[in-house]
Amino acid sequence: MQVDLGNVLDTASAHGVSRETLERLDGRVADAHERIEQGREDNEHGYEALNLPSTTDPDAIREAVSRFDDPNAVITVGIGGSALGAATLTDALDSDVDAYYLDNVDPEAVASLLDSLDLSQTVVNVVSRSGTTAETLANFLVVREAMADAGVDWADRTFVTTGEEGNLRDLAEKHDLPLLPVPDGVPGRFSVLSTVGLAAAAICGHDIEAILDGAAAQEARLSDSLFDSPAYAYGAVSFALAERGMLQNAMMPYAESLETFSEWFAQLWAESLGKDGLGQTPLRALGATDQHSQLQLYRAGPRDKLVTLVRATERDDVAIPETDLDGLAYLGGSSLSELLDAEFEATEASLVAADRPNVRIELERVDEYGLGELLYAMEAACVLYGELANVDTFVQPAVEWGKRAARGLLGGGDFEEADAVADKERLVVE
C-alpha cells in the first residue's frame, strides 16, 4: 500500500502545503509517535487497538465458529463499530456464505431480511461489548422469536461477542453458546481487526490470518517520520489541510467492493475526531459513479474539502466489445479496468486543475492482505491526527448523550437527557 501526497503540495495546488511545512510538521509527528508507542506499550485504552495485529488470536475465532457447518448466511446483530468493520470485510470479499447486518432498528428492513432467509441455515452473531446496547438487544430478541416461529433452535445457531460481564455474557453462559471476548481496551470503531470484525469473515471462509498480516505490514511501517509511514503521511496531511480550512474529507474509492469501507471510515473519522469544535467531516463517495454528481461540488463548490481517492492497481478485468457506433469506437478493444483507471486519473487531474488538494491511496489488490493494510493504516492515521489536534480520539461523549436520552424515553431509567426531548420547540408546516 502506498500514499501519494503529490497533489496536496503547494506546487500542485495554491491551497496545498509546502514541503517545508511538512518537514516542520514532521517534528510534531515524531512527538506524537512517541506518545502513541508509549500508549501501545502500556496497553492504554484506545492505543491498544494498534496492537491487534499481534494480539488477536485467529485460532480462537475459528474455534468459536467451528460448530456451524456450512451455513448459507450469517447475520451480525450489532451497531456502529460492532458491525461496520465486519461488513467492510465481507462486502469487499467474495464468499459462498451471504453476510447480513442488523445495525439499525428499522422494523420494515428487519422483517424483510428475516422473511427472506432460511433461518435453519443461518448463523447469528450478537455483538455488544456492554451487553446492554438497546438496538442490538432489541434486534436480537426479534431474531430469536423469528427463529422460534420457524421451528429453529436459536441456541444451536447463535454465538455471542461481548465483554467480560453483562446480559449477553450471562445469556451465553446460561445456554452454552460459543463466546468471543471483545478486547477491553479497544473502542468499537477501532475493533475491525479483533474478534468483533473477524468472526463474520471467518464464517464466510476468508483468510483472517492474511488480514492480520496486511495490518502487521502497516504496523511495521509506523515510525517517527511521516515520510516513512503511509499511515502517518495520510493522518498528518489530513490534519495540516484541516488547519487550512479543508474541514471535509471525501473518501472516494474506485472499487464497488470498497463502498462499505467508506462508511466505516466515516464513523472512524467522525466519532474519533469530532470534539471541542474540531474535526474533519467525512463524506462518502464512489468512483466512477460520483464523478457524475458529487464531483461538481468538489471542483466548484467551497474550498473546504480534501478528496481521498483509493484504488487497487491489480484487479480482474472485462473486455469492452468492438462497436461501429459513431462516437464509441474508441472504447472497443479496451477494457472496463482501463476505463476505470482513466476515470480515476481524470478525476485526480480535474481536482488539481481546480486547485483542490487530493490524496491518492493505492492497494495492490482488494483482498484480505490489502484490506488489512488499508484498515490498519486508516486507524493509525486517525490516532495520529488526534494527537496532532490534541483531542481525545478514543471517547465519544456526544454519542453517549443520545444513548441515554433514548433509553430514558423507553423507560430504561431516569436520565435527564430524555427531558430535553420534551422541550423541543415545534414549527409545523402542513
Short mmCIF file of C-alpha atoms in Angstrom, two decimals:
data_model
loop_
_atom_site.label_atom_id
_atom_site.label_comp_id
_atom_site.label_asym_id
_atom_site.label_seq_id
_atom_site.Cartn_x
_atom_site.Cartn_y
_atom_site.Cartn_z
CA MET A 1 0.00 0.00 0.00
CA GLN A 2 1.22 3.48 -0.75
CA VAL A 3 0.04 7.05 -0.23
CA ASP A 4 0.83 9.71 -2.85
CA LEU A 5 0.85 13.24 -1.42
CA GLY A 6 1.90 14.96 -4.64
CA ASN A 7 -1.47 16.64 -5.18
CA VAL A 8 -1.58 18.22 -1.73
CA LEU A 9 1.68 20.08 -2.25
CA ASP A 10 1.55 23.81 -2.99
CA THR A 11 3.24 23.08 -6.32
CA ALA A 12 0.04 21.27 -7.40
CA SER A 13 -2.50 23.45 -5.62
CA ALA A 14 -2.29 27.01 -4.37
CA HIS A 15 -4.27 25.79 -1.38
CA GLY A 16 -1.90 22.93 -0.62
CA VAL A 17 1.04 22.66 1.76
CA SER A 18 4.71 23.17 1.07
CA ARG A 19 7.39 20.57 1.57
CA GLU A 20 8.86 22.88 4.22
CA THR A 21 5.56 22.81 6.09
CA LEU A 22 5.53 19.02 6.01
CA GLU A 23 9.10 18.92 7.26
CA ARG A 24 8.20 21.21 10.17
CA LEU A 25 5.14 19.11 10.91
CA ASP A 26 7.34 16.02 10.91
CA GLY A 27 8.83 17.10 14.23
CA ARG A 28 5.36 17.04 15.76
CA VAL A 29 4.74 13.65 14.15
CA ALA A 30 7.83 12.33 15.93
CA ASP A 31 6.49 13.55 19.28
CA ALA A 32 3.05 12.10 18.54
CA HIS A 33 4.58 8.77 17.52
CA GLU A 34 6.45 8.62 20.83
CA ARG A 35 3.17 9.15 22.71
CA ILE A 36 1.39 6.53 20.58
CA GLU A 37 4.14 3.99 21.13
CA GLN A 38 4.05 4.57 24.88
CA GLY A 39 0.29 4.09 24.88
CA ARG A 40 0.66 0.87 22.93
CA GLU A 41 3.38 -0.41 25.24
CA ASP A 42 1.23 0.31 28.29
CA ASN A 43 -1.90 -1.15 26.64
CA GLU A 44 -3.76 2.08 27.31
CA HIS A 45 -7.39 2.34 26.30
CA GLY A 46 -7.63 3.06 22.59
CA TYR A 47 -3.93 2.76 21.82
CA GLU A 48 -4.33 -0.97 22.37
CA ALA A 49 -6.19 -1.10 19.04
CA LEU A 50 -2.89 -0.60 17.21
CA ASN A 51 -1.56 -3.81 18.82
CA LEU A 52 -4.33 -6.01 17.41
CA PRO A 53 -2.29 -7.48 14.51
CA SER A 54 -0.23 -9.34 17.09
CA THR A 55 -2.70 -9.74 19.98
CA THR A 56 -5.70 -11.10 18.04
CA ASP A 57 -5.87 -14.92 18.06
CA PRO A 58 -7.31 -16.17 14.76
CA ASP A 59 -7.39 -19.77 16.03
CA ALA A 60 -9.75 -18.79 18.86
CA ILE A 61 -12.06 -17.09 16.35
CA ARG A 62 -12.17 -20.14 14.10
CA GLU A 63 -12.73 -22.42 17.09
CA ALA A 64 -15.74 -20.36 18.22
CA VAL A 65 -17.43 -20.63 14.83
CA SER A 66 -16.39 -24.21 14.05
CA ARG A 67 -19.65 -25.73 15.34
CA PHE A 68 -21.58 -24.08 12.49
CA ASP A 69 -21.18 -26.38 9.50
CA ASP A 70 -21.77 -24.96 6.02
CA PRO A 71 -24.24 -22.16 6.76
CA ASN A 72 -25.90 -20.32 3.89
CA ALA A 73 -25.84 -16.99 5.70
CA VAL A 74 -24.58 -15.16 8.77
CA ILE A 75 -26.38 -12.27 10.44
CA THR A 76 -24.29 -9.96 12.61
CA VAL A 77 -26.54 -8.17 15.09
CA GLY A 78 -24.67 -5.07 16.22
CA ILE A 79 -24.49 -1.35 15.62
CA GLY A 80 -21.76 1.10 14.66
CA GLY A 81 -18.33 -0.37 15.27
CA SER A 82 -19.89 -3.69 16.21
CA ALA A 83 -20.99 -4.15 12.60
CA LEU A 84 -19.26 -1.77 10.18
CA GLY A 85 -15.80 -3.33 10.37
CA ALA A 86 -17.12 -6.83 9.73
CA ALA A 87 -19.33 -5.50 6.93
CA THR A 88 -16.35 -3.79 5.31
CA LEU A 89 -14.52 -7.11 5.11
CA THR A 90 -17.38 -9.34 3.98
CA ASP A 91 -18.74 -6.79 1.49
CA ALA A 92 -15.29 -6.48 -0.10
CA LEU A 93 -14.61 -10.21 -0.44
CA ASP A 94 -16.48 -12.90 -2.38
CA SER A 95 -17.92 -15.86 -0.48
CA ASP A 96 -20.50 -18.63 -0.82
CA VAL A 97 -21.88 -17.54 2.56
CA ASP A 98 -24.03 -14.41 2.47
CA ALA A 99 -23.32 -11.88 5.24
CA TYR A 100 -26.03 -9.58 6.55
CA TYR A 101 -26.01 -6.90 9.23
CA LEU A 102 -28.81 -5.79 11.53
CA ASP A 103 -27.29 -2.46 12.50
CA ASN A 104 -30.48 -0.43 12.55
CA VAL A 105 -33.91 -0.84 14.12
CA ASP A 106 -35.99 -0.02 11.06
CA PRO A 107 -38.86 -2.52 11.55
CA GLU A 108 -39.59 -2.97 7.85
CA ALA A 109 -35.96 -3.68 6.99
CA VAL A 110 -35.56 -6.14 9.87
CA ALA A 111 -38.76 -8.01 8.99
CA SER A 112 -37.88 -8.10 5.29
CA LEU A 113 -34.46 -9.60 5.94
CA LEU A 114 -35.72 -12.28 8.31
CA ASP A 115 -38.53 -13.23 5.93
CA SER A 116 -36.02 -13.68 3.10
CA LEU A 117 -33.71 -16.13 4.86
CA ASP A 118 -33.77 -19.84 5.64
CA LEU A 119 -33.13 -19.38 9.34
CA SER A 120 -32.30 -23.07 9.80
CA GLN A 121 -29.21 -22.45 7.65
CA THR A 122 -28.33 -19.06 9.16
CA VAL A 123 -25.80 -18.27 11.89
CA VAL A 124 -26.41 -15.32 14.21
CA ASN A 125 -23.59 -13.35 15.84
CA VAL A 126 -24.75 -10.92 18.54
CA VAL A 127 -22.14 -8.23 19.19
CA SER A 128 -22.14 -5.77 22.08
CA ARG A 129 -19.28 -5.03 24.45
CA SER A 130 -21.59 -3.93 27.26
CA GLY A 131 -24.30 -6.45 26.56
CA THR A 132 -26.81 -3.66 27.11
CA THR A 133 -26.92 -1.88 23.72
CA ALA A 134 -30.63 -1.23 23.22
CA GLU A 135 -30.71 -1.50 19.42
CA THR A 136 -28.65 -4.69 19.37
CA LEU A 137 -30.61 -6.47 22.07
CA ALA A 138 -33.95 -5.42 20.58
CA ASN A 139 -32.99 -6.80 17.18
CA PHE A 140 -31.66 -10.00 18.74
CA LEU A 141 -34.95 -10.58 20.57
CA VAL A 142 -36.76 -10.17 17.25
CA VAL A 143 -34.36 -12.59 15.53
CA ARG A 144 -34.72 -15.12 18.32
CA GLU A 145 -38.51 -15.03 18.10
CA ALA A 146 -38.38 -15.39 14.31
CA MET A 147 -36.22 -18.49 14.70
CA ALA A 148 -38.62 -19.97 17.23
CA ASP A 149 -41.55 -19.27 14.90
CA ALA A 150 -39.66 -21.05 12.11
CA GLY A 151 -39.06 -24.09 14.31
CA VAL A 152 -35.34 -23.37 14.66
CA ASP A 153 -33.48 -23.79 17.95
CA TRP A 154 -31.86 -20.36 18.19
CA ALA A 155 -29.26 -21.58 20.68
CA ASP A 156 -27.90 -24.01 18.09
CA ARG A 157 -27.42 -21.20 15.56
CA THR A 158 -26.14 -18.34 17.74
CA PHE A 159 -22.85 -17.15 19.16
CA VAL A 160 -22.01 -14.06 21.16
CA THR A 161 -19.22 -11.48 21.01
CA THR A 162 -19.23 -9.40 24.18
CA GLY A 163 -17.32 -8.06 27.18
CA GLU A 164 -16.38 -9.60 30.49
CA GLU A 165 -19.81 -9.11 32.03
CA GLY A 166 -23.33 -8.09 31.09
CA ASN A 167 -26.57 -9.52 29.76
CA LEU A 168 -25.08 -11.15 26.69
CA ARG A 169 -22.34 -12.92 28.63
CA ASP A 170 -24.94 -14.19 31.09
CA LEU A 171 -27.07 -15.40 28.17
CA ALA A 172 -24.12 -17.17 26.55
CA GLU A 173 -23.18 -18.94 29.76
CA LYS A 174 -26.78 -19.95 30.50
CA HIS A 175 -27.29 -21.50 27.06
CA ASP A 176 -23.72 -22.71 26.50
CA LEU A 177 -23.29 -20.52 23.42
CA PRO A 178 -19.90 -20.06 21.76
CA LEU A 179 -18.46 -16.82 23.09
CA LEU A 180 -15.78 -14.48 21.80
CA PRO A 181 -14.38 -11.73 24.03
CA VAL A 182 -14.39 -8.10 22.94
CA PRO A 183 -10.94 -6.66 23.76
CA ASP A 184 -11.45 -4.34 26.70
CA GLY A 185 -9.16 -1.50 25.62
CA VAL A 186 -10.39 -1.18 22.03
CA PRO A 187 -13.24 1.22 21.13
CA GLY A 188 -15.78 -0.31 18.77
CA ARG A 189 -14.83 1.80 15.76
CA PHE A 190 -11.24 0.51 16.09
CA SER A 191 -12.22 -3.15 16.54
CA VAL A 192 -12.27 -4.45 12.96
CA LEU A 193 -9.01 -6.37 13.47
CA SER A 194 -10.32 -8.10 16.58
CA THR A 195 -12.93 -10.76 17.27
CA VAL A 196 -15.57 -8.11 16.52
CA GLY A 197 -14.62 -7.66 12.89
CA LEU A 198 -13.11 -11.02 12.03
CA ALA A 199 -15.76 -13.51 13.18
CA ALA A 200 -18.09 -12.95 10.23
CA ALA A 201 -15.12 -13.11 7.87
CA ALA A 202 -14.11 -16.45 9.38
CA ILE A 203 -17.61 -17.89 8.92
CA CYS A 204 -17.52 -16.72 5.29
CA GLY A 205 -14.29 -18.66 4.79
CA HIS A 206 -11.94 -15.71 4.42
CA ASP A 207 -8.26 -15.84 5.34
CA ILE A 208 -8.25 -13.90 8.59
CA GLU A 209 -4.52 -14.50 9.06
CA ALA A 210 -3.88 -12.66 5.80
CA ILE A 211 -5.99 -9.74 7.05
CA LEU A 212 -3.85 -9.57 10.19
CA ASP A 213 -0.66 -9.97 8.13
CA GLY A 214 -1.62 -6.98 5.99
CA ALA A 215 -2.30 -4.96 9.11
CA ALA A 216 1.02 -6.04 10.60
CA ALA A 217 2.82 -4.80 7.48
CA GLN A 218 1.47 -1.29 8.10
CA GLU A 219 2.11 -1.60 11.82
CA ALA A 220 5.78 -2.22 11.00
CA ARG A 221 5.86 0.98 8.93
CA LEU A 222 4.90 3.25 11.84
CA SER A 223 7.90 5.43 12.59
CA ASP A 224 8.89 8.84 13.88
CA SER A 225 8.55 10.36 10.39
CA LEU A 226 5.53 10.83 8.15
CA PHE A 227 7.86 10.30 5.18
CA ASP A 228 8.43 6.68 6.23
CA SER A 229 4.86 5.65 7.08
CA PRO A 230 1.87 5.67 4.70
CA ALA A 231 -0.49 5.80 7.68
CA TYR A 232 1.22 8.77 9.30
CA ALA A 233 1.59 10.52 5.95
CA TYR A 234 -2.17 10.41 5.47
CA GLY A 235 -3.00 11.40 9.04
CA ALA A 236 -0.52 14.30 9.08
CA VAL A 237 -1.61 15.73 5.74
CA SER A 238 -5.29 15.46 6.65
CA PHE A 239 -4.57 17.41 9.84
CA ALA A 240 -2.45 20.01 8.02
CA LEU A 241 -5.17 20.63 5.44
CA ALA A 242 -7.87 20.83 8.11
CA GLU A 243 -5.81 23.54 9.76
CA ARG A 244 -6.00 25.39 6.41
CA GLY A 245 -9.76 25.12 6.23
CA MET A 246 -10.20 21.75 4.49
CA LEU A 247 -12.73 20.66 7.08
CA GLN A 248 -14.35 17.94 4.97
CA ASN A 249 -12.75 14.74 3.73
CA ALA A 250 -14.40 12.98 0.79
CA MET A 251 -13.41 9.29 0.81
CA MET A 252 -13.81 8.09 -2.79
CA PRO A 253 -12.73 4.52 -3.55
CA TYR A 254 -12.67 3.36 -7.17
CA ALA A 255 -13.94 -0.13 -6.39
CA GLU A 256 -17.52 -1.03 -5.56
CA SER A 257 -16.18 -3.63 -3.16
CA LEU A 258 -14.87 -0.76 -1.02
CA GLU A 259 -18.15 1.16 -0.79
CA THR A 260 -18.78 -0.08 2.76
CA PHE A 261 -15.21 0.87 3.63
CA SER A 262 -16.24 4.49 3.09
CA GLU A 263 -18.99 4.04 5.68
CA TRP A 264 -16.51 2.50 8.11
CA PHE A 265 -14.10 5.37 7.52
CA ALA A 266 -16.87 7.90 8.12
CA GLN A 267 -17.58 6.50 11.58
CA LEU A 268 -13.89 6.25 12.44
CA TRP A 269 -13.10 9.81 11.39
CA ALA A 270 -16.26 11.49 12.72
CA GLU A 271 -16.59 9.79 16.09
CA SER A 272 -12.87 9.95 16.86
CA LEU A 273 -12.02 13.49 15.79
CA GLY A 274 -15.24 15.49 16.13
CA LYS A 275 -14.68 17.12 19.51
CA ASP A 276 -14.24 20.57 21.03
CA GLY A 277 -15.33 22.29 17.82
CA LEU A 278 -12.62 20.44 15.89
CA GLY A 279 -12.55 17.62 13.39
CA GLN A 280 -12.91 16.92 9.70
CA THR A 281 -16.32 15.88 8.40
CA PRO A 282 -16.10 12.66 6.35
CA LEU A 283 -18.04 12.43 3.09
CA ARG A 284 -18.80 9.19 1.27
CA ALA A 285 -18.43 8.88 -2.48
CA LEU A 286 -17.84 6.12 -5.02
CA GLY A 287 -15.78 6.36 -8.17
CA ALA A 288 -16.58 6.47 -11.00
CA THR A 289 -20.28 6.87 -10.13
CA ASP A 290 -19.99 10.10 -8.18
CA GLN A 291 -17.86 11.81 -10.82
CA HIS A 292 -21.27 12.44 -12.40
CA SER A 293 -22.71 14.04 -9.28
CA GLN A 294 -20.62 14.98 -6.27
CA LEU A 295 -17.52 15.93 -8.24
CA GLN A 296 -19.31 19.11 -9.33
CA LEU A 297 -19.29 20.25 -5.70
CA TYR A 298 -15.74 19.09 -5.04
CA ARG A 299 -14.37 21.05 -8.01
CA ALA A 300 -16.56 24.15 -7.99
CA GLY A 301 -18.03 24.41 -4.51
CA PRO A 302 -16.45 25.77 -1.31
CA ARG A 303 -12.71 25.21 -0.95
CA ASP A 304 -13.18 23.19 2.22
CA LYS A 305 -12.57 19.63 1.06
CA LEU A 306 -9.76 17.13 0.86
CA VAL A 307 -10.61 14.39 -1.62
CA THR A 308 -9.12 10.96 -0.92
CA LEU A 309 -9.01 8.66 -3.95
CA VAL A 310 -8.46 4.93 -3.36
CA ARG A 311 -7.85 2.23 -5.95
CA ALA A 312 -6.34 -1.21 -6.45
CA THR A 313 -3.57 -1.46 -9.02
CA GLU A 314 -4.46 -5.08 -9.84
CA ARG A 315 -7.99 -6.37 -10.46
CA ASP A 316 -9.93 -8.80 -12.58
CA ASP A 317 -10.96 -7.29 -15.90
CA VAL A 318 -13.70 -7.37 -18.52
CA ALA A 319 -13.05 -6.56 -22.20
CA ILE A 320 -15.19 -3.94 -23.93
CA PRO A 321 -16.54 -5.37 -27.21
CA GLU A 322 -15.78 -3.67 -30.51
CA THR A 323 -18.53 -1.45 -31.88
CA ASP A 324 -19.19 0.54 -35.06
CA LEU A 325 -21.46 3.05 -33.28
CA ASP A 326 -20.46 6.61 -34.08
CA GLY A 327 -18.50 8.20 -31.26
CA LEU A 328 -17.99 4.95 -29.34
CA ALA A 329 -15.48 3.12 -31.49
CA TYR A 330 -12.65 4.37 -29.28
CA LEU A 331 -13.95 2.17 -26.44
CA GLY A 332 -13.73 -1.07 -28.40
CA GLY A 333 -10.63 -3.11 -27.77
CA SER A 334 -10.04 -1.60 -24.36
CA SER A 335 -11.41 -2.87 -21.02
CA LEU A 336 -13.51 -1.77 -18.07
CA SER A 337 -10.37 -1.69 -15.93
CA GLU A 338 -8.65 0.66 -18.36
CA LEU A 339 -11.75 2.86 -18.40
CA LEU A 340 -11.92 2.90 -14.58
CA ASP A 341 -8.25 3.90 -14.38
CA ALA A 342 -8.81 6.65 -16.91
CA GLU A 343 -11.76 7.91 -14.86
CA PHE A 344 -9.64 7.83 -11.69
CA GLU A 345 -6.77 9.76 -13.23
CA ALA A 346 -9.11 12.23 -14.93
CA THR A 347 -10.80 12.99 -11.61
CA GLU A 348 -7.43 13.44 -9.94
CA ALA A 349 -6.27 15.83 -12.68
CA SER A 350 -9.55 17.73 -12.71
CA LEU A 351 -9.23 18.41 -8.98
CA VAL A 352 -5.68 19.69 -9.44
CA ALA A 353 -6.82 21.90 -12.33
CA ALA A 354 -9.42 23.40 -9.99
CA ASP A 355 -6.86 23.94 -7.21
CA ARG A 356 -8.39 21.25 -4.96
CA PRO A 357 -5.96 19.14 -2.89
CA ASN A 358 -6.35 15.37 -3.14
CA VAL A 359 -4.53 12.27 -1.95
CA ARG A 360 -4.06 9.01 -3.84
CA ILE A 361 -4.07 5.73 -1.86
CA GLU A 362 -3.19 2.58 -3.80
CA LEU A 363 -3.51 -1.07 -2.79
CA GLU A 364 -2.10 -3.92 -4.80
CA ARG A 365 -5.44 -5.77 -4.68
CA VAL A 366 -8.70 -5.66 -2.76
CA ASP A 367 -8.04 -8.93 -0.97
CA GLU A 368 -7.56 -9.98 2.64
CA TYR A 369 -3.99 -8.69 2.83
CA GLY A 370 -4.80 -5.41 1.12
CA LEU A 371 -7.82 -4.79 3.34
CA GLY A 372 -5.72 -5.43 6.43
CA GLU A 373 -3.23 -2.84 5.22
CA LEU A 374 -5.88 -0.26 4.42
CA LEU A 375 -7.90 -0.62 7.63
CA TYR A 376 -4.89 -0.53 9.92
CA ALA A 377 -3.40 2.44 8.09
CA MET A 378 -6.61 4.47 8.44
CA GLU A 379 -6.82 3.66 12.15
CA ALA A 380 -3.21 4.71 12.74
CA ALA A 381 -3.78 7.84 10.64
CA CYS A 382 -6.78 8.72 12.78
CA VAL A 383 -4.85 8.24 16.02
CA LEU A 384 -2.02 10.43 14.73
CA TYR A 385 -4.46 13.15 13.63
CA GLY A 386 -5.97 13.09 17.13
CA GLU A 387 -2.58 13.52 18.73
CA LEU A 388 -1.71 16.44 16.44
CA ALA A 389 -5.08 18.10 17.08
CA ASN A 390 -4.86 17.42 20.83
CA VAL A 391 -8.26 15.73 21.00
CA ASP A 392 -9.16 12.58 22.92
CA THR A 393 -9.53 10.21 19.99
CA PHE A 394 -10.98 7.32 21.95
CA VAL A 395 -14.04 8.81 23.67
CA GLN A 396 -17.47 9.70 22.27
CA PRO A 397 -19.42 11.78 24.82
CA ALA A 398 -21.85 13.19 22.27
CA VAL A 399 -22.85 9.68 21.19
CA GLU A 400 -23.36 8.61 24.80
CA TRP A 401 -25.69 11.60 25.39
CA GLY A 402 -28.05 10.36 22.70
CA LYS A 403 -27.96 6.80 24.04
CA ARG A 404 -29.01 7.98 27.49
CA ALA A 405 -31.82 10.10 26.05
CA ALA A 406 -33.22 7.19 24.04
CA ARG A 407 -33.00 4.81 26.97
CA GLY A 408 -34.84 7.27 29.20
CA LEU A 409 -37.62 7.68 26.63
CA LEU A 410 -38.13 3.90 26.58
CA GLY A 411 -38.38 3.67 30.36
CA GLY A 412 -34.93 2.21 30.84
CA GLY A 413 -34.03 4.59 33.66
CA ASP A 414 -34.20 8.17 34.83
CA PHE A 415 -31.93 10.14 32.51
CA GLU A 416 -32.03 13.93 32.42
CA GLU A 417 -31.09 13.83 28.73
CA ALA A 418 -34.55 12.39 27.99
CA ASP A 419 -36.13 15.54 29.41
CA ALA A 420 -34.63 17.55 26.58
CA VAL A 421 -36.89 15.75 24.11
CA ALA A 422 -39.98 17.18 25.76
CA ASP A 423 -38.53 20.67 25.47
CA LYS A 424 -38.41 20.56 21.66
CA GLU A 425 -39.83 23.67 20.04
CA ARG A 426 -42.22 22.96 17.17
CA LEU A 427 -42.93 24.92 13.99
CA VAL A 428 -45.08 22.60 11.89
CA VAL A 429 -45.95 23.33 8.27
CA GLU A 430 -48.64 21.11 6.73
#
